[in-house]
Coordinates of N, CA and C in Angstrom, one line a residue:
X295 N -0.6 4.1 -6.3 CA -1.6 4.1 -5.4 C -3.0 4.5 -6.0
X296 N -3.3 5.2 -6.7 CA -4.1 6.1 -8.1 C -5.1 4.6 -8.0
X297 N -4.0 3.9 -8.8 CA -4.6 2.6 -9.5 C -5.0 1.5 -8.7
X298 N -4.6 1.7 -7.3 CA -5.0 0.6 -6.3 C -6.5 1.1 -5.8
X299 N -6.2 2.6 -5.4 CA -7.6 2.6 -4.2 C -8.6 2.5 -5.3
X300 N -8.7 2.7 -6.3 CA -10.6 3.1 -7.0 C -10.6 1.5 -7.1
X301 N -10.5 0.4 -7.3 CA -10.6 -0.8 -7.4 C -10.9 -1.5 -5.8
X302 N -9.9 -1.1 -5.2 CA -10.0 -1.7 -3.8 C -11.6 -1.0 -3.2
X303 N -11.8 0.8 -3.5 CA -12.9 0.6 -3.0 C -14.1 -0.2 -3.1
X304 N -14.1 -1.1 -4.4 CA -15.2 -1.9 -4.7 C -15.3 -3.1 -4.1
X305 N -14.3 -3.7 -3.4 CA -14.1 -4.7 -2.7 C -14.2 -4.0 -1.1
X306 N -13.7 -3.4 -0.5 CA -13.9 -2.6 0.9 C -15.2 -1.8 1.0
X307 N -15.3 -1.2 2.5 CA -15.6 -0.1 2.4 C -14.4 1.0 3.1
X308 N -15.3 2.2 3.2 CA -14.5 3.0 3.3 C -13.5 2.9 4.8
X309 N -14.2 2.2 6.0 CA -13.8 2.2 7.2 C -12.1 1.2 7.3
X310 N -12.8 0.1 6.2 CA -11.9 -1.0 5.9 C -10.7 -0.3 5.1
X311 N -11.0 0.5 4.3 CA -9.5 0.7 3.3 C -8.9 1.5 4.2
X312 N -9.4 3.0 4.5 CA -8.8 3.9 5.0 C -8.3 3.3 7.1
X313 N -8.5 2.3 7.6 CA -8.0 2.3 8.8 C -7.4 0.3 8.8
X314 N -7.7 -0.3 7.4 CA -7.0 -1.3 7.7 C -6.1 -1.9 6.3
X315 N -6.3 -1.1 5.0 CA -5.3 -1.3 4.0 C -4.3 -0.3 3.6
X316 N -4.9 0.9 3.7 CA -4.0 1.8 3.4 C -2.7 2.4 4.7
X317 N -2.9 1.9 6.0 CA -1.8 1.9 6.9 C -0.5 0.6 6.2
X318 N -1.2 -0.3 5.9 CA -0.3 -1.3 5.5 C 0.6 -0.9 4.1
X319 N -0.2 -0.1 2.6 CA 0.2 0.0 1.3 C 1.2 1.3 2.1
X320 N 0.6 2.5 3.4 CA 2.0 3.5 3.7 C 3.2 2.9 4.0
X321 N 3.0 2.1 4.7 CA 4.3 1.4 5.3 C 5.3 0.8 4.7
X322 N 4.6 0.2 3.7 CA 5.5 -0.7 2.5 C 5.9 0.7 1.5
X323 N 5.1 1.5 1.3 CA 5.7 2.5 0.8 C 7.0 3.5 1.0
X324 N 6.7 3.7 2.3 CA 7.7 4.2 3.7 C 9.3 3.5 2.8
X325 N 9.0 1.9 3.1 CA 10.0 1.0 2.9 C 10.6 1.3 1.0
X326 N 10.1 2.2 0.2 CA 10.9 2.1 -0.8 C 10.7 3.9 -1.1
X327 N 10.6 4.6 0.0 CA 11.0 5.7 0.1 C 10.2 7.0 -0.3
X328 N 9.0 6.3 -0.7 CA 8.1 7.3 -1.4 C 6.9 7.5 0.4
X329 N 6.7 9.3 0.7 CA 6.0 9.1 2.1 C 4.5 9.0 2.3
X330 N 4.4 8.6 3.4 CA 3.5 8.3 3.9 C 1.8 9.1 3.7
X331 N 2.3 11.1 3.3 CA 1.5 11.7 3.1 C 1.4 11.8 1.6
X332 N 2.0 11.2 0.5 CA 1.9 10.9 -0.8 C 0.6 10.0 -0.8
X333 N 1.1 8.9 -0.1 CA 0.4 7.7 -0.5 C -1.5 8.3 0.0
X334 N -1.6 8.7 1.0 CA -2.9 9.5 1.7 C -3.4 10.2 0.7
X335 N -2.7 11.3 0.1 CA -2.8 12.4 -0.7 C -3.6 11.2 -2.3
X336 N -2.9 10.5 -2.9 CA -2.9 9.6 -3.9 C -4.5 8.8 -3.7
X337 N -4.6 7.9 -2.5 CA -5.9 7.6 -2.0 C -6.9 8.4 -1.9
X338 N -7.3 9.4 -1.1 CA -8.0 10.2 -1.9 C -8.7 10.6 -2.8
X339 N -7.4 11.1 -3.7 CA -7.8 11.5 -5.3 C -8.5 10.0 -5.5
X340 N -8.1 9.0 -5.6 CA -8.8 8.1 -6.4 C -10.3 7.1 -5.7
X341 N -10.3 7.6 -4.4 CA -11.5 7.0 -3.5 C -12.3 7.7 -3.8
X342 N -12.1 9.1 -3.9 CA -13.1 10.3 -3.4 C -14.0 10.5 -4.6
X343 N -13.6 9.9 -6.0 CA -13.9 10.6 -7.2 C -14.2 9.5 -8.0
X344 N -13.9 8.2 -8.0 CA -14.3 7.4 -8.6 C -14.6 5.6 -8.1
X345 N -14.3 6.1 -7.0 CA -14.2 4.8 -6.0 C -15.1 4.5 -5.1
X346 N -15.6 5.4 -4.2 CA -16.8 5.3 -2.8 C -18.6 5.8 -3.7
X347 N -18.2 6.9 -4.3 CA -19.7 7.1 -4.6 C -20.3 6.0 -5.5
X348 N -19.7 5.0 -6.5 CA -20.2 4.1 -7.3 C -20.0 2.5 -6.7
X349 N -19.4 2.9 -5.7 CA -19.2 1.3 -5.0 C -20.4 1.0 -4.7
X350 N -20.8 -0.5 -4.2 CA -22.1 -1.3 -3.7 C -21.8 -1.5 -2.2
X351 N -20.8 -0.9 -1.3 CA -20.5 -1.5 0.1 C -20.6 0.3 0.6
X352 N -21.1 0.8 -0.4 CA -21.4 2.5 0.3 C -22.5 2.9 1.3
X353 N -23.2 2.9 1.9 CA -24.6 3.2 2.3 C -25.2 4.7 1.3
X354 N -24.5 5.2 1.0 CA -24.9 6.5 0.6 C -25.1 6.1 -0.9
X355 N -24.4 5.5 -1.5 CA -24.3 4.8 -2.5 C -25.8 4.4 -2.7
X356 N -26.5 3.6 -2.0 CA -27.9 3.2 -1.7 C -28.8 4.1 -2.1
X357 N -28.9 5.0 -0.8 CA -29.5 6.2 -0.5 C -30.0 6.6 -1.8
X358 N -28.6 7.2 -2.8 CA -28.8 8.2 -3.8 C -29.6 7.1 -4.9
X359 N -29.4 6.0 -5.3 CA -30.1 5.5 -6.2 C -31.3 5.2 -5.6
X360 N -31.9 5.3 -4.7 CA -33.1 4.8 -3.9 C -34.1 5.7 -3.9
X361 N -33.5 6.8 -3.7 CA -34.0 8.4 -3.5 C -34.2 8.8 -4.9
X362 N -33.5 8.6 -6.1 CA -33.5 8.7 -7.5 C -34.4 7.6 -8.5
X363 N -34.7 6.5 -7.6 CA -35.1 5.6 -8.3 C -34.1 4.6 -9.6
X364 N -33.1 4.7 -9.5 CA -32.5 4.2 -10.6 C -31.5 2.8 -10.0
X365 N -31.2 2.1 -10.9 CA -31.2 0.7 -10.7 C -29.2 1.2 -10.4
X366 N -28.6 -0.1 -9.6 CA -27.3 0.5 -9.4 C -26.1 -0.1 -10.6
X367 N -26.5 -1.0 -11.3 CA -26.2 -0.9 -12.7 C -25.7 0.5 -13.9
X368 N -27.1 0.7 -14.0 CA -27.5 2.2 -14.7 C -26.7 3.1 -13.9
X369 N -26.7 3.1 -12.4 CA -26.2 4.1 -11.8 C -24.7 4.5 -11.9
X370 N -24.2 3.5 -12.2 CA -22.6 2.5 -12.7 C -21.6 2.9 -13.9
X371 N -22.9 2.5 -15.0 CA -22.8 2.7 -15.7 C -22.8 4.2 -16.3
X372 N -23.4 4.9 -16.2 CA -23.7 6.6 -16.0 C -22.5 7.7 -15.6
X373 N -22.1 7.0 -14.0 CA -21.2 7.3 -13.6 C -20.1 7.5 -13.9
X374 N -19.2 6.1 -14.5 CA -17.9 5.5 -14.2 C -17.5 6.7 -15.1
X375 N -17.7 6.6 -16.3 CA -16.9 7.7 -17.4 C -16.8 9.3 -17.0
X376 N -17.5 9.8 -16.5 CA -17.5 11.1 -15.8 C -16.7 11.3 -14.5
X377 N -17.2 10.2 -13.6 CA -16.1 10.3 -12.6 C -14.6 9.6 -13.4
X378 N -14.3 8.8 -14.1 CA -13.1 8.8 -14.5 C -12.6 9.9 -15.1
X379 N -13.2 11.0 -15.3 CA -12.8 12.0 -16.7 C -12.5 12.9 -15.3
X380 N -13.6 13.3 -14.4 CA -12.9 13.9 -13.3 C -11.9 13.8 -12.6
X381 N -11.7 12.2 -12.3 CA -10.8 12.0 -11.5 C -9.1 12.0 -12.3
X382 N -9.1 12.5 -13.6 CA -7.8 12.7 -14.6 C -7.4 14.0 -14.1
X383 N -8.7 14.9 -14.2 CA -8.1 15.8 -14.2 C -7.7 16.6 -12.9
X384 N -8.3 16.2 -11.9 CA -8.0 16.5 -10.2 C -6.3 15.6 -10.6
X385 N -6.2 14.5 -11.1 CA -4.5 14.1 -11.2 C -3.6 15.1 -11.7
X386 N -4.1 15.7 -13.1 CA -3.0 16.5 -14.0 C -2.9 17.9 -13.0
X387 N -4.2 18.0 -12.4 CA -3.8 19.7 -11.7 C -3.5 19.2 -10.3
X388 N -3.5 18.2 -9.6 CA -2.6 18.1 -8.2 C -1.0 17.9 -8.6
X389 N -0.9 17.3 -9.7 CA 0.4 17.2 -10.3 C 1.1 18.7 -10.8
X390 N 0.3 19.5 -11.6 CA 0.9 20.7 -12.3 C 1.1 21.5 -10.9
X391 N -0.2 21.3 -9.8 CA 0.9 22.9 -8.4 C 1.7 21.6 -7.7
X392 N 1.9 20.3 -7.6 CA 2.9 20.4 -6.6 C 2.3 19.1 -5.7
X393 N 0.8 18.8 -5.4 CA 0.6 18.4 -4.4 C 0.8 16.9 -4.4
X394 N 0.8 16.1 -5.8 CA 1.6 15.1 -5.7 C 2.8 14.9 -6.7
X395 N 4.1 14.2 -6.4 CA 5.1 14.1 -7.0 C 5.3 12.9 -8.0
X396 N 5.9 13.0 -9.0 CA 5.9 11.7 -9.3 C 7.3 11.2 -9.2

């Protein structure tokens, strides 16, 4: 799931993944036994931290480069590596207490 939401947020926004793709990825999930609050928990980690703040379908997204002056390229570019370095390690410590399983 990790590897689906940060991608999908770039194509969605957030109203669209969270109330019309990720009901569908729980359910199929459901169906091969892994639950419903995994898959939530998993989206999250990867929307929240590398996915919505660098997307182009964010409003806020806007905002911050508008208010900063910087082009959303640059902004992109700047970003992605820090928020991917963050979003590792929110993985290895939701992993080491518990809060996702693998």
């Amino acid at each position: 799931m990790r590897s689906i939401g940060m991608p999908a947020s770039l194509i969605f926004d957030p109203d669209s993944f969270y109330f019309g793709v990720l009901p569908v990825i729980a359910e199929t999930a459901k169906g091969f036994g892994v639950p419903a609050i995994e898959i939530g928990r998993a989206a999250l980690l990867g929307q929240m931290t590398m996915g919505f703040p660098i997307s182009p379908l964010t409003g806020s997204t806007f905002l911050l480069i508008g208010l900063s002056g910087v082009e959303l390229g640059e902004h992109q570019k700047k970003t992605i590596p820090y928020a991917f370095a963050i979003t590792i390690v929110m993985l290895i410590t939701a992993v080491l207490i518990g809060v996702i399983k693998f």
